């Protein structure tokens, strides 16, 4: 029997179980083994994924973030998870400004504890590209995890039964597997506001929010509009609340730089669970 002290957190409705592995000393195999039960909404705590605060595993960071999808698979980067983990870190001895890594990528963060907001700054990424899936054109973009963007009308964004069916089909497309992809359904309201629903790989369902999905949606919106170089900020309305994505586009290098993701990151409760 293993006993874990945990925190439950949520960032715009994306919910997570948070463990401090500096005290637990779980191996990665143990983390993977326990994730499905911890995240099970019937027999466990219930969450979209598991966040692990780990001692620094590379130079130049304050800590290492380990994230596993609810099924135990590796999600790559999780933007809303990072916002929650940095909020947790700021309440457990770290400064409000910090650096952390996910795999070999280093991110910086700034936490506003009183406002319960956290901003994550991402490394630069290359311009998206078009990909055809089942005779439909989608935008493929990689904010350190796999995403595609499907342009939709508002009526489609609100049809969740259709989104789940279509999202599952695209996520399991032979063109995208392995490792599969997250699928973002985007409705562009205007240059600064978009609506977003995301079918998340590893959760295998719609979630109330997706941070890297918000970045993928914002960058894809700029890419589709063929806008010029410059600095942009886009408000993302997700079912769980609002996110803000900012970036600078460099036309010469065709890269997106100074990417940031801002939104709420809140504690829900803490407790002890036996497995």
Coordinates of C-alpha atoms in Angstrom, one line a residue:
X1 CA 0.0 0.0 0.0
X2 CA 1.4 3.4 -1.0
X3 CA 0.2 6.6 0.6
X4 CA 0.5 9.9 -1.3
X5 CA -0.1 13.4 -0.1
X6 CA -1.4 15.3 -3.1
X7 CA -2.9 18.6 -4.2
X8 CA -5.7 18.9 -6.7
X9 CA -5.4 22.0 -9.0
X10 CA -7.2 23.4 -12.0
X11 CA -6.2 25.9 -14.7
X12 CA -9.3 27.2 -16.6
X13 CA -11.0 23.8 -16.0
X14 CA -8.0 21.6 -16.9
X15 CA -7.6 19.7 -13.7
X16 CA -4.6 17.9 -12.3
X17 CA -3.2 15.8 -9.5
X18 CA 0.0 17.4 -8.2
X19 CA 2.7 15.4 -6.4
X20 CA 6.0 16.7 -4.9
X21 CA 8.5 14.0 -5.9
X22 CA 11.3 15.6 -3.9
X23 CA 9.7 13.9 -0.9
X24 CA 8.2 10.8 -2.5
X25 CA 11.2 9.7 -4.6
X26 CA 9.0 7.8 -7.1
X27 CA 10.7 6.3 -10.2
X28 CA 9.3 7.2 -13.6
X29 CA 8.0 3.6 -13.9
X30 CA 6.1 4.0 -10.6
X31 CA 4.7 7.4 -11.8
X32 CA 3.5 5.8 -15.0
X33 CA 2.0 2.8 -13.1
X34 CA 0.1 5.0 -10.6
X35 CA -1.2 7.7 -12.9
X36 CA -4.3 5.9 -14.3
X37 CA -5.6 5.2 -10.8
X38 CA -4.8 8.6 -9.4
X39 CA -6.6 10.2 -12.4
X40 CA -9.6 7.9 -12.5
X41 CA -12.7 9.9 -11.8
X42 CA -14.6 6.9 -10.4
X43 CA -12.0 5.1 -8.3
X44 CA -9.3 7.7 -7.8
X45 CA -9.0 11.5 -7.4
X46 CA -9.9 12.3 -10.9
X47 CA -8.0 14.5 -13.3
X48 CA -6.9 15.2 -16.9
X49 CA -3.4 14.3 -15.9
X50 CA -0.7 14.0 -13.2
X51 CA 1.9 16.7 -12.5
X52 CA 5.2 15.9 -10.8
X53 CA 7.5 18.5 -9.2
X54 CA 10.9 17.0 -9.5
X55 CA 14.4 18.1 -8.4
X56 CA 16.3 19.7 -11.3
X57 CA 17.4 17.1 -13.8
X58 CA 19.3 19.5 -16.1
X59 CA 21.4 22.6 -15.4
X60 CA 19.9 26.1 -15.3
X61 CA 16.5 25.4 -13.9
X62 CA 14.8 25.6 -10.5
X63 CA 12.9 22.3 -11.0
X64 CA 11.9 19.7 -13.5
X65 CA 8.3 19.1 -14.5
X66 CA 7.1 15.6 -15.3
X67 CA 3.6 15.3 -16.8
X68 CA 1.6 12.2 -17.7
X69 CA -1.8 12.0 -19.4
X70 CA -4.6 10.4 -17.5
X71 CA -3.8 7.1 -19.1
X72 CA -0.1 7.3 -18.1
X73 CA 1.2 8.2 -21.6
X74 CA 3.7 11.0 -22.1
X75 CA 2.0 14.2 -23.2
X76 CA 5.1 16.1 -24.0
X77 CA 4.4 19.6 -22.8
X78 CA 1.2 20.7 -21.0
X79 CA 0.6 24.4 -20.9
X80 CA -2.1 24.5 -18.3
X81 CA -0.4 21.9 -16.2
X82 CA 2.8 24.1 -16.3
X83 CA 0.8 27.1 -15.1
X84 CA -0.6 25.0 -12.2
X85 CA 2.7 23.5 -11.2
X86 CA 4.4 26.9 -11.2
X87 CA 1.6 28.2 -9.0
X88 CA 2.2 25.2 -6.7
X89 CA 5.9 25.9 -6.7
X90 CA 5.4 29.5 -5.8
X91 CA 3.4 28.5 -2.8
X92 CA 6.0 25.9 -1.7
X93 CA 9.3 27.8 -1.5
X94 CA 10.1 28.9 -5.0
X95 CA 10.3 32.6 -6.2
X96 CA 7.4 34.0 -8.3
X97 CA 9.8 34.1 -11.3
X98 CA 11.2 30.7 -12.1
X99 CA 12.7 28.4 -14.7
X100 CA 11.8 24.7 -15.2
X101 CA 12.3 22.1 -17.9
X102 CA 10.1 19.5 -19.5
X103 CA 12.3 16.9 -21.1
X104 CA 15.1 19.0 -22.8
X105 CA 13.1 22.2 -23.2
X106 CA 13.5 25.1 -20.7
X107 CA 10.6 27.4 -19.9
X108 CA 10.3 30.5 -17.7
X109 CA 7.3 31.5 -15.7
X110 CA 5.9 34.3 -13.6
X111 CA 3.3 33.7 -11.0
X112 CA 0.9 36.3 -9.6
X113 CA -0.2 34.5 -6.4
X114 CA -2.8 37.0 -5.2
X115 CA -4.5 37.1 -8.6
X116 CA -4.1 33.3 -9.1
X117 CA -2.6 33.8 -12.5
X118 CA 0.5 32.2 -14.0
X119 CA 2.3 33.0 -17.3
X120 CA 4.5 30.5 -19.1
X121 CA 7.0 31.6 -21.7
X122 CA 7.7 29.0 -24.4
X123 CA 10.8 28.6 -26.7
X124 CA 10.5 29.7 -30.3
X125 CA 8.7 27.3 -32.7
X126 CA 8.7 27.0 -36.5
X127 CA 5.8 28.2 -38.7
X128 CA 2.9 25.6 -39.0
X129 CA 2.1 23.7 -42.2
X130 CA -1.0 22.4 -43.9
X131 CA -1.9 18.7 -43.7
X132 CA -4.7 16.9 -45.5
X133 CA -6.7 14.4 -43.4
X134 CA -9.7 12.6 -44.9
X135 CA -9.9 15.2 -47.8
X136 CA -9.9 18.1 -45.3
X137 CA -7.2 20.7 -44.8
X138 CA -5.9 21.1 -41.3
X139 CA -3.1 23.2 -39.8
X140 CA -0.4 21.2 -38.1
X141 CA 1.7 23.0 -35.4
X142 CA 4.1 21.8 -32.7
X143 CA 4.2 23.9 -29.4
X144 CA 6.4 21.1 -28.0
X145 CA 3.6 18.6 -28.3
X146 CA 1.5 17.4 -31.3
X147 CA -1.5 19.6 -32.4
X148 CA -3.7 20.1 -35.4
X149 CA -6.2 22.9 -35.9
X150 CA -9.6 22.4 -37.6
X151 CA -11.4 25.6 -38.6
X152 CA -15.0 25.5 -37.5
X153 CA -18.2 27.6 -37.3
X154 CA -19.6 28.5 -33.9
X155 CA -22.5 26.0 -34.3
X156 CA -19.9 23.2 -34.7
X157 CA -17.9 24.4 -31.7
X158 CA -21.1 23.9 -29.6
X159 CA -21.9 20.5 -31.0
X160 CA -19.8 18.4 -28.6
X161 CA -21.1 15.0 -29.7
X162 CA -19.8 15.8 -33.2
X163 CA -16.5 17.2 -31.9
X164 CA -15.8 14.0 -29.9
X165 CA -16.5 11.8 -32.9
X166 CA -14.5 13.9 -35.3
X167 CA -11.7 14.5 -32.8
X168 CA -11.3 10.8 -32.2
X169 CA -11.2 10.1 -36.0
X170 CA -8.5 12.7 -36.6
X171 CA -6.5 11.8 -33.5
X172 CA -6.3 8.2 -34.7
X173 CA -5.5 9.0 -38.3
X174 CA -2.8 6.8 -39.9
X175 CA -1.1 10.0 -41.1
X176 CA -0.7 11.2 -37.5
X177 CA 0.1 7.9 -35.6
X178 CA 2.3 7.3 -33.9
X179 CA 2.2 9.3 -31.7
X180 CA -1.2 10.7 -32.5
X181 CA -2.2 14.3 -31.9
X182 CA -4.4 16.7 -30.0
X183 CA -7.2 18.1 -32.2
X184 CA -8.3 21.8 -31.8
X185 CA -11.6 23.0 -33.2
X186 CA -11.3 26.8 -33.7
X187 CA -13.8 29.5 -34.5
X188 CA -12.2 32.8 -35.4
X189 CA -14.4 35.7 -34.1
X190 CA -12.0 38.5 -35.1
X191 CA -8.3 39.3 -35.1
X192 CA -8.0 39.2 -31.3
X193 CA -10.6 36.7 -30.2
X194 CA -11.2 33.0 -31.0
X195 CA -13.3 30.2 -29.6
X196 CA -11.6 26.8 -28.9
X197 CA -12.6 23.3 -28.1
X198 CA -9.8 20.6 -27.8
X199 CA -10.0 16.8 -28.1
X200 CA -7.0 15.7 -26.1
X201 CA -4.8 12.7 -26.8
X202 CA -4.4 10.6 -23.7
X203 CA -7.6 11.9 -22.2
X204 CA -9.5 10.7 -25.3
X205 CA -12.2 13.3 -24.9
X206 CA -12.9 17.0 -24.9
X207 CA -11.4 18.9 -22.0
X208 CA -12.5 22.2 -20.6
X209 CA -9.2 23.8 -21.7
X210 CA -5.9 23.0 -23.3
X211 CA -2.9 25.4 -22.9
X212 CA -0.7 24.1 -25.7
X213 CA -3.9 23.9 -27.8
X214 CA -4.5 27.6 -27.1
X215 CA -1.0 28.4 -28.4
X216 CA -1.6 26.1 -31.4
X217 CA -4.9 27.9 -32.1
X218 CA -3.5 31.4 -31.8
X219 CA -0.5 30.7 -34.0
X220 CA -2.6 28.9 -36.6
X221 CA -5.0 31.8 -36.7
X222 CA -2.0 34.1 -37.5
X223 CA -0.7 31.6 -40.0
X224 CA -4.0 31.3 -41.9
X225 CA -4.4 35.1 -42.1
X226 CA -0.9 35.4 -43.6
X227 CA -0.2 38.4 -41.3
X228 CA 3.1 40.2 -41.3
X229 CA 5.9 40.3 -38.8
X230 CA 5.0 41.9 -35.5
X231 CA 3.7 41.3 -32.0
X232 CA 0.3 39.8 -31.4
X233 CA -2.0 39.0 -28.5
X234 CA -5.1 36.8 -28.9
X235 CA -7.8 36.0 -26.4
X236 CA -8.8 32.4 -26.3
X237 CA -12.3 31.5 -25.0
X238 CA -12.4 27.9 -23.8
X239 CA -15.2 26.1 -22.0
X240 CA -13.4 26.5 -18.7
X241 CA -12.6 30.2 -19.0
X242 CA -10.2 32.5 -20.8
X243 CA -6.6 32.2 -21.8
X244 CA -4.3 34.8 -23.4
X245 CA -1.6 33.9 -25.9
X246 CA 1.0 36.4 -27.0
X247 CA 3.8 36.0 -29.5
X248 CA 6.1 37.8 -32.0
X249 CA 6.3 36.6 -35.6
X250 CA 9.5 36.8 -37.5
X251 CA 8.8 36.8 -41.2
X252 CA 12.4 36.3 -42.3
X253 CA 13.0 33.2 -40.2
X254 CA 9.4 32.1 -40.3
X255 CA 9.4 31.5 -36.6
X256 CA 7.1 32.4 -33.7
X257 CA 9.1 33.9 -30.8
X258 CA 8.4 35.3 -27.3
X259 CA 5.4 33.0 -27.0
X260 CA 3.5 33.3 -23.7
X261 CA 0.4 31.6 -22.2
X262 CA -1.4 33.4 -19.4
X263 CA -4.4 32.3 -17.4
X264 CA -5.8 31.2 -14.0
X265 CA -4.2 28.5 -11.9
X266 CA -6.0 27.6 -8.7
X267 CA -5.8 25.2 -5.8
X268 CA -9.0 23.0 -5.4
X269 CA -8.1 20.9 -2.4
X270 CA -5.4 18.7 -0.8
X271 CA -5.5 15.3 0.7
X272 CA -4.0 11.8 1.2
X273 CA -4.8 8.8 -1.0
X274 CA -3.8 5.2 -0.5
X275 CA -3.0 2.9 -3.5

